[in-house]
Protein backbone atom coordinates (compact mmCIF):
# COMPACT_ATOMS: atom_id res chain seq x y z
CA UNK A 1 0.00 0.00 0.00
CA UNK A 2 1.35 3.37 -0.94
CA UNK A 3 2.04 5.42 2.17
CA UNK A 4 0.67 8.94 2.45
CA UNK A 5 3.14 11.79 2.30
CA UNK A 6 3.26 14.34 5.11
CA UNK A 7 1.46 16.91 3.00
CA UNK A 8 -1.32 14.47 2.12
CA UNK A 9 -1.72 13.50 5.76
CA UNK A 10 -2.01 17.15 6.71
CA UNK A 11 -4.61 17.83 4.01
CA UNK A 12 -6.63 14.80 5.04
CA UNK A 13 -6.57 15.85 8.70
CA UNK A 14 -7.68 19.38 7.78
CA UNK A 15 -10.56 18.08 5.65
CA UNK A 16 -11.65 15.71 8.37
CA UNK A 17 -11.75 18.49 10.94
CA UNK A 18 -13.88 20.61 8.63
CA UNK A 19 -16.27 17.72 8.05
CA UNK A 20 -16.68 17.49 11.83
CA UNK A 21 -18.30 20.94 11.77
CA UNK A 22 -21.09 19.71 9.52
CA UNK A 23 -23.67 19.46 12.32
CA UNK A 24 -22.97 22.98 13.46
CA UNK A 25 -23.26 24.31 9.92
CA UNK A 26 -26.55 22.47 9.41
CA UNK A 27 -27.88 23.97 12.63
CA UNK A 28 -27.37 27.44 11.19
CA UNK A 29 -28.67 26.45 7.76
CA UNK A 30 -25.26 26.50 6.11
CA UNK A 31 -23.53 23.90 3.98
CA UNK A 32 -20.01 23.18 2.90
CA UNK A 33 -19.81 20.78 -0.02
CA UNK A 34 -16.91 18.38 -0.47
CA UNK A 35 -15.63 20.65 -3.26
CA UNK A 36 -15.81 23.66 -0.91
CA UNK A 37 -13.86 21.78 1.75
CA UNK A 38 -11.17 20.75 -0.73
CA UNK A 39 -10.87 24.29 -2.05
CA UNK A 40 -10.71 25.82 1.43
CA UNK A 41 -7.99 23.41 2.49
CA UNK A 42 -6.01 24.21 -0.64
CA UNK A 43 -6.49 27.94 -0.03
CA UNK A 44 -5.16 27.42 3.46
CA UNK A 45 -1.89 26.11 2.05
CA UNK A 46 -1.66 29.08 -0.27
CA UNK A 47 -2.47 31.56 2.52
CA UNK A 48 0.22 30.03 4.74
CA UNK A 49 2.72 30.22 1.92
CA UNK A 50 1.86 33.85 1.19
CA UNK A 51 2.22 34.88 4.81
CA UNK A 52 5.33 32.77 5.50
CA UNK A 53 3.78 30.65 8.20
CA UNK A 54 3.68 26.99 9.13
CA UNK A 55 0.68 25.34 10.71
CA UNK A 56 0.29 22.09 12.59
CA UNK A 57 -2.88 20.10 13.10
CA UNK A 58 -6.15 20.73 11.35
CA UNK A 59 -5.66 24.44 10.84
CA UNK A 60 -7.70 27.45 11.77
CA UNK A 61 -10.75 26.75 9.58
CA UNK A 62 -12.74 24.76 12.18
CA UNK A 63 -12.35 27.63 14.64
CA UNK A 64 -13.42 30.14 11.99
CA UNK A 65 -16.46 27.99 11.22
CA UNK A 66 -17.42 27.86 14.90
CA UNK A 67 -17.05 31.63 15.26
CA UNK A 68 -18.63 32.83 12.03
CA UNK A 69 -21.40 30.33 11.34
CA UNK A 70 -23.73 32.32 13.56
CA UNK A 71 -22.97 35.63 11.84
CA UNK A 72 -26.02 37.33 10.33
CA UNK A 73 -23.94 38.23 7.30
CA UNK A 74 -23.25 34.70 6.04
CA UNK A 75 -25.55 32.42 4.13
CA UNK A 76 -25.16 29.29 2.08
CA UNK A 77 -24.40 31.34 -1.00
CA UNK A 78 -21.35 33.16 0.32
CA UNK A 79 -20.28 30.91 3.20
CA UNK A 80 -17.32 29.16 1.56
CA UNK A 81 -16.03 32.35 -0.04
CA UNK A 82 -16.30 34.26 3.25
CA UNK A 83 -14.46 31.50 5.09
CA UNK A 84 -11.68 31.59 2.49
CA UNK A 85 -11.33 35.36 2.84
CA UNK A 86 -11.44 35.18 6.63
CA UNK A 87 -8.74 32.55 6.55
CA UNK A 88 -6.49 34.84 4.48
CA UNK A 89 -7.27 37.74 6.80
CA UNK A 90 -6.52 35.65 9.86
CA UNK A 91 -2.99 34.73 8.78
CA UNK A 92 -2.40 38.29 7.63
CA UNK A 93 -3.41 39.67 11.03
CA UNK A 94 -1.43 37.00 12.77
CA UNK A 95 1.73 38.26 11.10
CA UNK A 96 0.80 41.90 11.56
CA UNK A 97 0.30 41.42 15.27
CA UNK A 98 3.58 39.48 15.52
CA UNK A 99 1.80 36.57 17.17
CA UNK A 100 0.91 38.63 20.20
CA UNK A 101 -2.68 37.37 20.16
CA UNK A 102 -3.72 33.81 20.62
CA UNK A 103 -5.86 32.32 17.85
CA UNK A 104 -9.00 32.65 19.95
CA UNK A 105 -8.37 36.31 20.82
CA UNK A 106 -7.73 37.20 17.20
CA UNK A 107 -10.83 35.37 15.98
CA UNK A 108 -12.91 37.06 18.64
CA UNK A 109 -11.66 40.42 17.49
CA UNK A 110 -12.27 39.62 13.82
CA UNK A 111 -15.76 38.42 14.62
CA UNK A 112 -16.46 41.62 16.54
CA UNK A 113 -15.39 43.82 13.62
CA UNK A 114 -16.94 41.60 10.92
CA UNK A 115 -20.35 41.61 12.58
CA UNK A 116 -20.01 45.24 13.64
CA UNK A 117 -18.32 47.97 11.70
CA UNK A 118 -17.47 45.87 8.63
CA UNK A 119 -21.09 44.68 8.30
CA UNK A 120 -20.08 41.34 6.87
CA UNK A 121 -17.51 42.61 4.39
CA UNK A 122 -14.16 40.85 4.58
CA UNK A 123 -12.61 43.64 2.49
CA UNK A 124 -13.70 46.19 5.08
CA UNK A 125 -12.54 43.90 7.83
CA UNK A 126 -9.03 43.89 6.41
CA UNK A 127 -9.08 47.56 5.54
CA UNK A 128 -10.59 48.91 8.72
CA UNK A 129 -9.33 46.73 11.42
CA UNK A 130 -5.60 46.80 10.91
CA UNK A 131 -5.36 50.10 12.74
CA UNK A 132 -7.80 48.87 15.34
CA UNK A 133 -5.79 45.70 15.67
CA UNK A 134 -2.67 47.71 16.48
CA UNK A 135 -4.65 49.76 18.98
CA UNK A 136 -5.95 46.54 20.48
CA UNK A 137 -2.42 45.22 20.69
CA UNK A 138 -1.14 48.30 22.47
CA UNK A 139 -4.02 48.68 24.90
CA UNK A 140 -4.61 46.69 28.07
CA UNK A 141 -7.59 44.37 28.55
CA UNK A 142 -9.68 47.09 30.25
CA UNK A 143 -9.10 49.52 27.38
CA UNK A 144 -9.91 46.83 24.86
CA UNK A 145 -13.37 46.23 26.19
CA UNK A 146 -13.92 49.94 26.75
CA UNK A 147 -13.28 50.47 23.03
CA UNK A 148 -15.57 47.68 21.97
CA UNK A 149 -18.49 50.03 21.40
CA UNK A 150 -16.42 52.14 19.02
CA UNK A 151 -15.58 49.12 16.96
CA UNK A 152 -19.12 47.89 16.53
CA UNK B 1 29.68 19.92 16.01
CA UNK B 2 26.94 17.48 16.89
CA UNK B 3 26.98 16.09 13.40
CA UNK B 4 24.51 13.27 13.07
CA UNK B 5 25.16 10.36 10.73
CA UNK B 6 22.42 11.40 8.30
CA UNK B 7 24.18 9.84 5.31
CA UNK B 8 23.85 6.40 6.87
CA UNK B 9 20.03 6.64 6.76
CA UNK B 10 18.12 4.86 4.04
CA UNK B 11 15.37 6.64 2.13
CA UNK B 12 12.78 4.84 4.24
CA UNK B 13 14.51 5.87 7.48
CA UNK B 14 14.57 9.46 6.31
CA UNK B 15 10.86 9.32 5.55
CA UNK B 16 10.16 7.87 8.99
CA UNK B 17 12.37 10.53 10.55
CA UNK B 18 10.55 13.29 8.66
CA UNK B 19 7.17 12.03 9.93
CA UNK B 20 8.48 11.90 13.50
CA UNK B 21 10.02 15.34 13.15
CA UNK B 22 6.70 16.77 11.97
CA UNK B 23 4.89 15.37 15.01
CA UNK B 24 7.66 16.48 17.33
CA UNK B 25 7.73 19.95 15.83
CA UNK B 26 3.99 20.27 16.43
CA UNK B 27 4.55 19.40 20.09
CA UNK B 28 7.47 21.82 20.30
CA UNK B 29 5.36 24.61 18.83
CA UNK B 30 2.71 24.05 21.51
CA UNK B 31 5.36 23.96 24.21
CA UNK B 32 6.96 27.13 22.80
CA UNK B 33 3.68 29.05 22.87
CA UNK B 34 2.97 27.83 26.39
CA UNK B 35 6.46 28.67 27.60
CA UNK B 36 6.28 32.23 26.27
CA UNK B 37 2.65 32.75 27.38
CA UNK B 38 1.43 33.26 23.84
CA UNK B 39 -1.81 31.37 24.27
CA UNK B 40 -3.12 28.73 21.94
CA UNK B 41 -1.72 29.22 18.44
CA UNK B 42 -1.98 26.78 15.59
CA UNK B 43 0.64 28.42 13.38
CA UNK B 44 4.04 30.05 13.62
CA UNK B 45 6.27 32.04 11.28
CA UNK B 46 8.55 29.94 9.11
CA UNK B 47 11.63 31.50 10.76
CA UNK B 48 10.53 30.31 14.21
CA UNK B 49 9.71 26.86 12.86
CA UNK B 50 13.17 26.72 11.33
CA UNK B 51 14.78 27.66 14.65
CA UNK B 52 12.72 25.11 16.56
CA UNK B 53 13.77 22.45 14.06
CA UNK B 54 17.40 23.48 14.38
CA UNK B 55 17.09 23.24 18.14
CA UNK B 56 15.63 19.73 17.87
CA UNK B 57 18.53 18.55 15.68
CA UNK B 58 21.08 20.21 17.95
CA UNK B 59 19.58 18.54 21.03
CA UNK B 60 19.25 15.17 19.33
CA UNK B 61 22.84 15.60 18.17
CA UNK B 62 23.91 15.58 21.82
CA UNK B 63 23.07 11.88 21.94
CA UNK B 64 25.28 11.17 18.92
CA UNK B 65 22.84 8.68 17.42
CA UNK B 66 19.69 8.49 15.35
CA UNK B 67 18.65 5.04 16.51
CA UNK B 68 15.26 5.02 18.16
CA UNK B 69 12.33 7.37 18.35
CA UNK B 70 13.13 11.03 17.79
CA UNK B 71 11.05 12.08 20.81
CA UNK B 72 13.11 9.79 23.08
CA UNK B 73 16.35 11.08 21.63
CA UNK B 74 15.17 14.63 22.22
CA UNK B 75 14.40 13.86 25.87
CA UNK B 76 17.81 12.27 26.31
CA UNK B 77 19.48 15.22 24.63
CA UNK B 78 17.62 17.64 26.90
CA UNK B 79 18.85 15.74 29.94
CA UNK B 80 22.40 16.04 28.64
CA UNK B 81 21.83 19.74 28.05
CA UNK B 82 20.60 20.10 31.62
CA UNK B 83 23.90 18.66 32.83
CA UNK B 84 25.87 20.98 30.55
CA UNK B 85 23.91 23.98 31.81
CA UNK B 86 24.78 23.07 35.39
CA UNK B 87 28.43 22.68 34.40
CA UNK B 88 28.36 26.05 32.64
CA UNK B 89 26.75 27.79 35.62
CA UNK B 90 29.29 26.31 38.03
CA UNK B 91 32.13 27.28 35.72
CA UNK B 92 30.72 30.77 35.33
CA UNK B 93 30.68 31.26 39.11
CA UNK B 94 34.24 29.98 39.30
CA UNK B 95 35.43 32.25 36.51
CA UNK B 96 33.75 35.28 38.10
CA UNK B 97 35.30 34.49 41.47
CA UNK B 98 38.80 34.24 40.07
CA UNK B 99 38.90 37.23 37.74
CA UNK B 100 42.06 39.24 38.38
CA UNK B 101 41.35 42.75 39.64
CA UNK B 102 41.79 45.49 37.13
CA UNK B 103 40.48 43.37 34.31
CA UNK B 104 39.48 45.27 31.20
CA UNK B 105 35.98 46.62 30.60
CA UNK B 106 35.68 44.29 27.64
CA UNK B 107 36.32 41.31 29.89
CA UNK B 108 33.62 42.35 32.35
CA UNK B 109 31.12 43.07 29.58
CA UNK B 110 31.78 39.63 28.19
CA UNK B 111 31.24 38.03 31.58
CA UNK B 112 28.00 39.95 32.01
CA UNK B 113 26.85 38.83 28.56
CA UNK B 114 27.68 35.23 29.46
CA UNK B 115 25.72 35.58 32.70
CA UNK B 116 22.70 36.94 30.84
CA UNK B 117 23.00 34.14 28.34
CA UNK B 118 23.02 31.48 31.06
CA UNK B 119 20.04 33.15 32.74
CA UNK B 120 17.95 33.21 29.61
CA UNK B 121 19.17 30.13 27.75
CA UNK B 122 16.14 28.17 26.60
CA UNK B 123 17.40 24.62 26.16
CA UNK B 124 13.92 23.33 25.37
CA UNK B 125 13.21 25.47 22.33
CA UNK B 126 16.33 27.34 21.24
CA UNK B 127 19.09 25.03 22.42
CA UNK B 128 21.25 25.81 19.38
CA UNK B 129 21.55 29.50 20.22
CA UNK B 130 24.94 30.48 21.54
CA UNK B 131 25.95 33.57 23.49
CA UNK B 132 26.23 36.84 21.61
CA UNK B 133 28.32 39.93 22.16
CA UNK B 134 31.40 38.09 23.37
CA UNK B 135 34.15 40.50 22.40
CA UNK B 136 36.92 39.46 24.75
CA UNK B 137 39.56 37.63 22.72
CA UNK B 138 40.29 34.12 23.87
CA UNK B 139 43.62 32.35 24.27
CA UNK B 140 42.66 30.01 21.44
CA UNK B 141 40.06 30.65 18.74
CA UNK B 142 36.70 29.01 19.09
CA UNK B 143 36.38 26.00 16.77
CA UNK B 144 34.08 26.47 13.81
CA UNK B 145 30.61 25.07 14.15
CA UNK B 146 30.49 25.19 17.93
CA UNK B 147 26.97 26.28 18.92
CA UNK B 148 24.57 26.52 21.81
CA UNK B 149 25.72 25.81 25.33
CA UNK B 150 28.86 24.14 23.92
CA UNK B 151 30.15 27.49 22.70
CA UNK B 152 29.47 29.06 26.13
CA UNK B 153 31.30 26.19 27.81
CA UNK B 154 34.26 26.56 25.50
CA UNK B 155 34.37 30.29 26.20
CA UNK B 156 34.12 29.80 29.95
CA UNK B 157 36.77 27.08 29.89
CA UNK B 158 39.11 29.41 28.04
CA UNK B 159 38.51 32.21 30.53
CA UNK B 160 39.06 29.84 33.43
CA UNK B 161 42.30 28.68 31.82
CA UNK B 162 43.40 32.28 31.41
CA UNK B 163 42.62 33.03 35.05
CA UNK B 164 44.63 30.00 36.12
CA UNK B 165 47.60 30.99 33.98
CA UNK B 166 47.54 34.53 35.32
CA UNK B 167 47.22 33.23 38.87
CA UNK B 168 50.50 31.40 38.35
CA UNK B 169 52.42 34.68 38.23
CA UNK B 170 51.78 36.38 41.56
CA UNK B 171 55.41 37.38 41.90
CA UNK B 172 55.22 39.24 38.67
CA UNK B 173 53.32 42.16 40.10
CA UNK B 174 56.10 43.90 42.01
CA UNK B 175 58.17 44.04 38.87
CA UNK B 176 55.47 46.00 37.09
CA UNK B 177 54.23 48.57 39.58
CA UNK B 178 52.93 50.90 36.93
CA UNK B 179 52.36 51.33 33.25
CA UNK B 180 55.72 52.96 32.72
CA UNK B 181 57.62 49.87 33.83
CA UNK B 182 55.80 47.57 31.48
CA UNK B 183 57.94 46.90 28.47
CA UNK B 184 56.29 48.09 25.31
CA UNK B 185 54.40 45.39 23.49
CA UNK B 186 53.84 43.34 26.66
CA UNK B 187 50.16 42.47 27.08
CA UNK B 188 49.96 42.42 30.82
CA UNK B 189 47.37 45.09 31.53
CA UNK B 190 45.44 42.54 33.62
CA UNK B 191 48.22 42.27 36.18
CA UNK B 192 48.50 45.79 37.44
CA UNK B 193 46.25 45.77 40.49
CA UNK B 194 46.80 42.38 42.07
CA UNK B 195 44.60 39.36 42.50
CA UNK B 196 41.43 38.13 44.00
CA UNK B 197 42.07 34.57 42.96
CA UNK B 198 41.62 32.04 45.77
CA UNK B 199 44.33 29.87 44.29
CA UNK B 200 47.51 29.67 46.43
CA UNK B 201 50.68 30.99 44.84
CA UNK B 202 52.97 28.31 43.44
CA UNK B 203 55.84 27.24 45.75
CA UNK B 204 59.19 28.93 45.19
CA UNK B 205 61.73 26.30 44.15
CA UNK B 206 64.75 26.04 46.48
CA UNK B 207 68.08 27.31 45.08
CA UNK B 208 70.08 24.49 43.58
CA UNK B 209 73.68 24.07 44.69
CA UNK B 210 76.35 24.21 42.04
CA UNK B 211 74.56 26.79 39.95
CA UNK B 212 76.64 29.80 39.16
CA UNK B 213 74.96 33.10 38.88
CA UNK B 214 76.19 35.23 36.02
CA UNK B 215 78.64 37.89 37.00
Tab-separated table of N, CA and C in Angstrom, chain B residues 53 120 142 192 203:
chain	number	residue	atom	x	y	z
B	53	UNK	N	13.244	23.673	14.687
B	53	UNK	CA	13.768	22.454	14.061
B	53	UNK	C	15.275	22.339	14.310
B	120	UNK	N	19.082	33.241	30.543
B	120	UNK	CA	17.949	33.215	29.606
B	120	UNK	C	18.004	32.047	28.616
B	142	UNK	N	37.774	29.987	18.922
B	142	UNK	CA	36.695	29.009	19.087
B	142	UNK	C	36.578	28.154	17.822
B	192	UNK	N	48.018	44.608	36.762
B	192	UNK	CA	48.502	45.789	37.435
B	192	UNK	C	48.017	45.936	38.868
B	203	UNK	N	54.676	27.220	44.861
B	203	UNK	CA	55.839	27.243	45.754
B	203	UNK	C	57.098	27.717	45.034
